[in-house]
Coordinates of C-alpha atoms and ligand atoms in Angstrom, one line a residue:
M1 CA 0.0 0.0 0.0
Q2 CA 1.3 3.4 -1.0
A3 CA 0.5 5.0 2.4
Y4 CA 3.0 2.6 4.1
E5 CA 5.6 3.5 1.5
A6 CA 5.0 7.2 2.2
V7 CA 5.0 6.9 6.0
S8 CA 8.5 5.5 5.9
H9 CA 9.8 8.7 4.3
F10 CA 8.8 11.1 7.1
R11 CA 10.7 12.0 10.2
L12 CA 8.5 10.5 12.9
A13 CA 8.8 9.6 16.6
Q14 CA 10.4 6.2 17.1
G15 CA 8.1 3.3 17.7
E16 CA 5.5 0.9 16.2
V17 CA 3.5 2.6 13.4
H18 CA -0.2 2.1 12.9
L19 CA -2.2 3.6 10.0
A20 CA -5.9 4.0 9.4
P21 CA -8.1 6.0 7.0
Y22 CA -9.4 9.1 8.7
G23 CA -12.0 11.9 8.2
N24 CA -14.8 12.6 5.7
G25 CA -13.2 14.9 3.1
H26 CA -14.4 14.9 -0.5
I27 CA -11.0 15.4 -2.0
N28 CA -7.8 14.0 -0.5
D29 CA -7.0 10.6 1.0
T30 CA -6.4 11.1 4.7
Y31 CA -4.9 8.7 7.2
C32 CA -4.2 8.9 10.8
V33 CA -0.7 7.6 11.7
S34 CA -0.2 6.6 15.2
V35 CA 3.2 5.8 16.7
D36 CA 3.3 3.7 19.8
T37 CA 6.4 5.1 21.6
G38 CA 5.8 3.4 24.9
A39 CA 4.5 6.6 26.5
A40 CA 0.9 6.8 27.8
R41 CA -0.4 8.3 24.6
P42 CA 0.7 7.4 21.0
V43 CA 2.2 10.2 19.0
R44 CA -0.2 10.9 16.1
Y45 CA 0.1 12.5 12.7
I46 CA -2.2 13.2 9.7
L47 CA -0.9 11.7 6.4
Q48 CA -2.5 12.8 3.2
R49 CA -2.2 12.0 -0.5
V50 CA -2.9 15.2 -2.5
N51 CA -5.6 14.5 -5.1
A52 CA -3.8 14.8 -8.4
Y53 CA -7.0 15.1 -10.5
V54 CA -8.1 18.2 -8.5
F55 CA -4.6 19.8 -8.0
S56 CA -2.7 19.9 -11.2
D57 CA 0.3 21.4 -9.4
P58 CA 0.6 19.6 -6.0
Y59 CA 4.0 21.1 -5.4
G60 CA 2.6 24.6 -5.8
V61 CA -0.1 23.6 -3.2
L62 CA 2.6 22.5 -0.8
E63 CA 4.6 25.7 -1.3
N64 CA 1.4 27.7 -0.5
I65 CA 1.0 25.8 2.7
E66 CA 4.6 26.3 3.6
R67 CA 4.3 30.1 3.1
V68 CA 1.0 30.4 4.9
T69 CA 1.9 28.3 7.9
A70 CA 5.2 30.1 8.2
H71 CA 3.4 33.5 8.1
L72 CA 0.8 32.3 10.6
R73 CA 3.5 31.0 12.9
R74 CA 5.1 34.4 13.1
V75 CA 1.8 36.2 13.7
I76 CA 0.7 33.7 16.4
E77 CA 4.0 34.0 18.2
A78 CA 3.8 37.8 18.1
E79 CA 0.3 37.6 19.6
G80 CA 1.6 35.3 22.3
G81 CA -0.3 32.3 21.1
D82 CA 0.8 28.6 20.6
P83 CA 1.8 28.0 17.0
Q84 CA 1.9 24.2 17.5
R85 CA -1.8 24.2 18.2
E86 CA -3.1 27.2 16.3
T87 CA -1.7 26.4 12.9
L88 CA -0.7 23.2 11.0
T89 CA 2.8 21.9 11.4
L90 CA 4.2 20.2 8.4
I91 CA 6.5 17.2 9.2
E92 CA 9.9 17.0 7.4
T93 CA 10.7 14.1 5.1
L94 CA 14.0 12.2 5.4
E95 CA 15.0 14.1 2.3
Q96 CA 14.5 17.5 4.2
G97 CA 11.4 18.8 2.3
H98 CA 7.8 18.5 3.3
G99 CA 6.5 16.3 0.5
Y100 CA 7.2 12.7 -0.6
T101 CA 6.4 11.6 -4.2
D102 CA 5.6 7.9 -4.2
S103 CA 6.5 5.3 -6.8
T104 CA 3.3 6.1 -8.8
G105 CA 4.1 9.8 -8.9
Q106 CA 1.6 11.0 -6.3
L107 CA 2.5 13.6 -3.6
W108 CA 2.1 12.9 0.1
R109 CA 2.5 15.3 3.1
M110 CA 2.2 14.9 6.8
Y111 CA 1.1 17.2 9.7
A112 CA 1.4 16.9 13.4
F113 CA -2.0 15.7 14.8
I114 CA -3.6 18.5 16.9
E115 CA -4.8 16.5 19.9
D116 CA -7.8 17.2 22.2
T117 CA -9.8 18.8 19.4
I118 CA -13.1 18.0 17.6
S119 CA -14.1 18.6 14.0
R120 CA -17.8 18.4 13.1
D121 CA -19.4 17.1 9.9
L122 CA -22.9 18.3 10.7
P123 CA -24.4 21.7 11.5
D124 CA -23.7 22.5 15.1
T125 CA -25.2 24.5 17.9
P126 CA -25.1 28.3 17.5
E127 CA -22.5 28.5 20.3
L128 CA -20.1 26.2 18.6
F129 CA -20.8 27.7 15.2
A130 CA -19.9 31.1 16.7
R131 CA -16.6 29.7 17.8
S132 CA -15.9 28.4 14.3
G133 CA -16.7 31.9 13.0
E134 CA -14.2 33.4 15.4
A135 CA -11.5 30.9 14.2
F136 CA -12.1 31.7 10.5
G137 CA -12.3 35.4 11.3
R138 CA -9.0 35.3 13.2
F139 CA -7.5 33.3 10.3
Q140 CA -8.5 36.1 7.9
R141 CA -7.2 38.8 10.2
R142 CA -3.8 37.0 10.7
L143 CA -3.4 36.7 7.0
E144 CA -3.9 40.4 6.4
G145 CA -0.1 41.1 6.1
L146 CA 0.5 38.3 3.6
D147 CA 0.6 39.5 0.0
A148 CA -1.8 37.5 -2.2
G149 CA 0.7 37.8 -5.1
Q150 CA 3.1 35.4 -3.2
L151 CA 0.7 32.5 -3.6
H152 CA 0.0 30.1 -6.5
E153 CA -3.6 29.9 -7.7
S154 CA -3.8 26.3 -6.8
I155 CA -7.0 25.7 -8.7
R156 CA -7.7 28.2 -11.5
D157 CA -10.9 30.2 -11.1
F158 CA -11.8 28.1 -8.0
H159 CA -14.3 30.6 -6.7
N160 CA -15.2 32.5 -9.8
T161 CA -18.9 32.1 -10.0
P162 CA -19.4 33.2 -13.6
V163 CA -16.7 30.7 -14.7
R164 CA -18.4 28.0 -12.6
Y165 CA -21.6 28.9 -14.4
R166 CA -19.9 28.6 -17.8
Q167 CA -18.4 25.2 -16.8
L168 CA -21.9 24.0 -15.9
M169 CA -23.2 25.1 -19.3
E170 CA -20.2 23.3 -20.9
A171 CA -21.1 20.1 -18.9
V172 CA -24.6 20.5 -20.2
R173 CA -23.4 20.8 -23.8
R174 CA -21.2 17.7 -23.5
N175 CA -23.7 15.6 -21.5
E176 CA -20.9 13.2 -20.9
A177 CA -22.7 10.8 -18.6
G178 CA -26.0 11.0 -20.5
R179 CA -27.8 12.4 -17.4
L180 CA -29.1 15.7 -18.8
G181 CA -32.7 14.5 -19.0
E182 CA -32.7 14.2 -15.1
V183 CA -31.7 17.7 -14.3
G184 CA -34.2 20.0 -16.0
P185 CA -35.5 21.9 -12.9
E186 CA -32.1 22.3 -11.4
L187 CA -30.7 23.7 -14.6
A188 CA -33.6 26.1 -15.0
F189 CA -32.9 27.3 -11.5
C190 CA -29.3 28.0 -12.2
M191 CA -30.1 29.8 -15.5
G192 CA -32.3 32.2 -13.5
Y193 CA -29.0 33.4 -11.9
G194 CA -27.1 34.0 -15.2
E195 CA -26.6 37.8 -14.3
Q196 CA -26.3 37.6 -10.5
V197 CA -23.4 35.2 -10.6
Q198 CA -21.3 38.3 -11.6
A199 CA -21.9 40.3 -8.4
L200 CA -18.7 39.6 -6.5
V201 CA -16.2 39.4 -9.4
R202 CA -17.6 42.7 -10.7
A203 CA -17.2 44.3 -7.3
L204 CA -13.6 43.1 -7.3
Q205 CA -13.0 44.4 -10.8
A206 CA -14.4 47.7 -9.8
G207 CA -12.0 47.9 -6.9
E208 CA -14.9 48.0 -4.4
I209 CA -13.4 44.9 -2.5
P210 CA -9.8 43.6 -2.3
L211 CA -8.2 40.4 -3.4
R212 CA -6.9 38.8 -0.2
V213 CA -5.3 35.6 0.9
T214 CA -8.3 33.4 1.7
H215 CA -9.0 29.8 2.7
N216 CA -11.6 29.0 0.1
D217 CA -12.9 25.8 1.7
T218 CA -14.3 27.0 5.1
K219 CA -16.5 24.0 5.8
L220 CA -17.3 23.3 9.4
N221 CA -15.0 20.2 9.4
N222 CA -12.1 22.3 8.4
V223 CA -11.8 24.0 11.7
L224 CA -10.7 22.2 14.9
L225 CA -12.4 23.2 18.1
D226 CA -11.1 22.5 21.6
A227 CA -12.7 19.3 22.9
Q228 CA -13.1 20.8 26.4
T229 CA -14.0 24.4 25.8
G230 CA -15.4 24.4 22.2
K231 CA -13.1 27.3 21.5
G232 CA -11.8 27.5 17.9
V233 CA -8.2 26.2 17.9
C234 CA -7.0 25.7 14.3
V235 CA -8.1 26.2 10.8
I236 CA -7.0 23.2 8.7
D237 CA -7.3 21.9 5.1
L238 CA -5.0 24.6 3.6
D239 CA -4.8 23.1 0.1
T240 CA -7.0 25.8 -1.3
V241 CA -5.4 28.8 0.5
M242 CA -4.8 31.3 -2.4
P243 CA -5.9 34.7 -3.6
G244 CA -9.6 35.1 -3.1
L245 CA -12.5 37.0 -1.6
A246 CA -13.4 37.2 2.1
A247 CA -17.1 37.1 1.2
Y248 CA -16.7 33.7 -0.4
D249 CA -15.0 32.3 2.7
F250 CA -17.8 33.7 4.9
G251 CA -20.3 32.3 2.5
D252 CA -18.9 28.8 2.4
S253 CA -19.1 28.5 6.2
I254 CA -22.7 29.6 6.1
R255 CA -23.5 27.3 3.2
F256 CA -22.5 24.3 5.2
G257 CA -23.0 25.2 8.8
A258 CA -26.1 27.3 8.8
N259 CA -28.0 24.7 6.7
T260 CA -30.7 23.0 8.9
A261 CA -29.7 19.7 7.3
A262 CA -26.8 17.8 5.8
E263 CA -25.2 18.8 2.5
D264 CA -26.5 15.6 0.9
E265 CA -29.9 15.4 2.6
R266 CA -32.5 13.8 0.3
D267 CA -35.6 15.3 2.0
L268 CA -35.5 18.9 0.8
A269 CA -38.2 19.8 3.2
K270 CA -35.5 19.6 5.9
I271 CA -33.3 22.2 4.2
S272 CA -33.4 25.9 5.2
L273 CA -31.2 28.7 6.3
S274 CA -31.1 28.8 10.1
L275 CA -31.1 32.5 11.1
P276 CA -29.8 31.8 14.6
M277 CA -26.9 30.0 13.1
F278 CA -26.3 32.7 10.6
E279 CA -26.3 35.3 13.3
A280 CA -24.0 33.3 15.6
Y281 CA -21.4 32.8 12.8
T282 CA -21.6 36.4 11.7
R283 CA -21.0 37.8 15.2
G284 CA -18.1 35.4 15.8
Y285 CA -16.5 36.1 12.4
L286 CA -16.9 39.9 12.4
G287 CA -15.8 40.0 16.1
E288 CA -12.4 38.8 14.9
A289 CA -12.1 39.9 11.2
G290 CA -14.4 43.0 11.3
Q291 CA -11.6 45.6 11.6
A292 CA -9.7 44.0 8.8
L293 CA -12.6 44.1 6.3
W294 CA -13.6 47.1 4.1
P295 CA -17.2 48.4 4.7
R296 CA -18.2 47.2 1.2
E297 CA -16.8 43.7 2.0
R298 CA -19.0 43.5 5.1
E299 CA -22.0 44.6 3.1
L300 CA -21.4 41.9 0.5
L301 CA -21.3 39.0 3.1
P302 CA -24.9 37.9 2.5
M303 CA -24.2 37.9 -1.3
G304 CA -21.1 35.7 -0.5
A305 CA -23.4 33.2 1.3
K306 CA -25.9 33.1 -1.6
L307 CA -23.4 32.9 -4.4
M308 CA -21.1 30.4 -2.7
T309 CA -24.1 28.1 -2.1
L310 CA -25.3 28.5 -5.7
E311 CA -21.7 28.0 -7.0
C312 CA -21.2 24.8 -4.9
G313 CA -24.6 23.5 -6.2
M314 CA -23.5 24.2 -9.8
R315 CA -20.2 22.4 -9.2
F316 CA -22.0 19.3 -7.8
L317 CA -24.5 19.5 -10.7
A318 CA -21.7 19.8 -13.3
D319 CA -19.8 16.9 -11.7
Y320 CA -23.0 14.8 -11.9
L321 CA -23.3 15.6 -15.6
N322 CA -19.6 14.8 -16.1
G323 CA -20.0 11.4 -14.5
D324 CA -18.8 12.1 -10.9
K325 CA -15.1 12.7 -11.6
Y326 CA -14.3 15.4 -9.0
F327 CA -16.1 14.8 -5.7
K328 CA -16.0 11.5 -4.0
V329 CA -19.5 9.9 -4.1
H330 CA -20.8 7.2 -1.8
R331 CA -24.1 6.4 -3.5
E332 CA -26.0 6.6 -6.8
G333 CA -27.1 10.2 -7.5
H334 CA -25.0 11.6 -4.6
N335 CA -23.8 14.7 -6.5
L336 CA -27.3 15.4 -7.7
D337 CA -28.7 15.1 -4.2
R338 CA -25.9 17.5 -3.1
A339 CA -26.8 20.0 -5.9
R340 CA -30.5 19.9 -4.9
T341 CA -29.8 20.8 -1.3
Q342 CA -27.7 23.7 -2.3
F343 CA -30.4 25.1 -4.6
A344 CA -33.0 24.6 -1.8
L345 CA -30.7 26.5 0.5
V346 CA -30.4 29.4 -2.0
R347 CA -34.2 29.6 -2.1
S348 CA -34.3 29.8 1.6
M349 CA -31.7 32.6 1.6
E350 CA -33.8 34.5 -0.8
E351 CA -36.7 34.2 1.6
N352 CA -34.6 35.4 4.5
W353 CA -32.6 38.0 2.6
D354 CA -33.8 41.1 4.5
A355 CA -33.1 39.4 7.8
M356 CA -29.6 38.3 6.7
T357 CA -28.8 41.8 5.6
E358 CA -30.0 43.3 8.9
I359 CA -28.0 40.8 10.9
V360 CA -24.8 41.7 9.1
R361 CA -25.5 45.4 9.4
K362 CA -26.1 45.1 13.1
A363 CA -23.1 42.9 13.8
Ligands
ADP401 P1 -10.0 17.0 2.9 O1 -9.3 18.0 2.0 O2 -10.1 15.7 2.2 O3 -11.2 17.5 3.5 P2 -8.7 17.6 5.5 O4 -7.3 18.2 5.5 O5 -9.8 18.5 5.8 O6 -9.0 16.7 4.2 O7 -8.6 16.4 6.6 C1 -9.7 15.5 6.8 C2 -10.1 15.5 8.3 O8 -8.9 15.0 9.1 C3 -10.5 16.8 8.9 O9 -11.8 17.1 8.8 C4 -10.1 16.6 10.4 O10 -11.1 15.9 11.1 C5 -8.9 15.7 10.3 N1 -7.6 16.5 10.4 C6 -6.9 17.0 9.4 N2 -5.7 17.6 9.8 C7 -5.7 17.4 11.2 C8 -4.7 17.7 12.2 N3 -3.6 18.3 11.9 N4 -5.0 17.3 13.5 C9 -6.2 16.7 13.8 N5 -7.1 16.3 12.9 C10 -6.9 16.7 11.6
GN1_402 C1 -14.6 19.9 -1.1 O1 -12.1 18.9 0.6 P1 -13.4 19.2 1.3 O2 -14.3 18.0 1.4 O3 -13.2 20.0 2.5 C2 -14.2 21.0 -2.1 C3 -15.0 22.3 -1.7 C4 -16.5 22.1 -1.6 C5 -16.7 20.9 -0.6 C6 -18.2 20.6 -0.6 C7 -10.7 21.4 -3.2 O4 -14.1 20.2 0.2 O5 -14.7 23.3 -2.6 O6 -17.1 23.2 -1.2 O7 -16.0 19.7 -1.0 N1 -12.8 21.2 -2.1 C8 -12.2 21.3 -3.3 O8 -18.5 19.8 0.5 O9 -12.8 21.3 -4.4
MG403 MG1 -11.5 19.1 4.8

């Protein structure tokens, strides 16, 4: 197994090594490596194979992570925090770098495991969600001094909603998996947003909002919370850290965590935007990042939530039409189910638009 081959190339604690698949990510292959050193607790690590289909330049991804974690380490130290816990720590390989390319050409990397934390796959309580808002807000604030031009664009046009719209139309045209007949209502829904998909990229082009270093994948399970106190400890999953928009990061958190049901729920009656969750996250996030954001960026946060949800739905739908090549699927129609939840959530946001705007204004 490639994972065992990879493990032997990293500088680990001495002892017996155990390895098991870990987590519920849709993209990379993640393992927990546990080294039994004879001490009361094993020393643990997270080992990951970078998904080569998704990341065409895995070395660029690793370089971004090296830059970002080095920057965060400096800021956290200056703030008197604990960099070992508050940001990811890459483990060195025996060859001195941070990546190992296996015999099939795939890149692996390893992190120190951040112990005594939890990460959640389902929408949480408002209290815990506010903690995750604080963590992502702090992350955004701490990255303020890092020039976006220093980072690779690890996935081109990753959160460019008009481009995602065009990619969906391209998937429709190709109809590669022959599934077009099944998606009429979903497609019609997206086409109703042909103009609105431009809102954030236009604001960027007009200089109303800045390009920043952003996370770009701010799902609930990409932040570790302290297992005892629930406080946000560390933002993880840094593969997509690159130049981007704060409103999209805010929006991705809302899309996932303020949904009253799971991302792949089949009963659409269960899907809606939870205003208490929206409010909790907004307060947590703005409490930490607020000063760093421009007034227009704050104003556009609800638009970030709506467009990110729509965009994610369009990506799921396009992948369904393309034959499920991008996102890991665990059942028939999984990507279509995911697309439908996203569109149902967009509808619910439309219904709650005034309340969302008011919450952001007041926070
Ligand atoms: P993916 O890109 O596939 O989502 P992640 O990097 O998010 O992969 O890792 C998957 C899961 O592994 C996370 O949701 C989290 O639960 C866990 N995890 C990742 N890195 C660490 C870490 N350094 N310490 C503890 N848990 C981690
Ligand atoms: C993927 O890697 P993971 O599971 O955290 C995807 C995100 C989507 C998300 C939908 C690199 O995130 O963009 O929003 O699935 N990551 C990538 O759940 O495409
Ligand atoms: Mg993840």
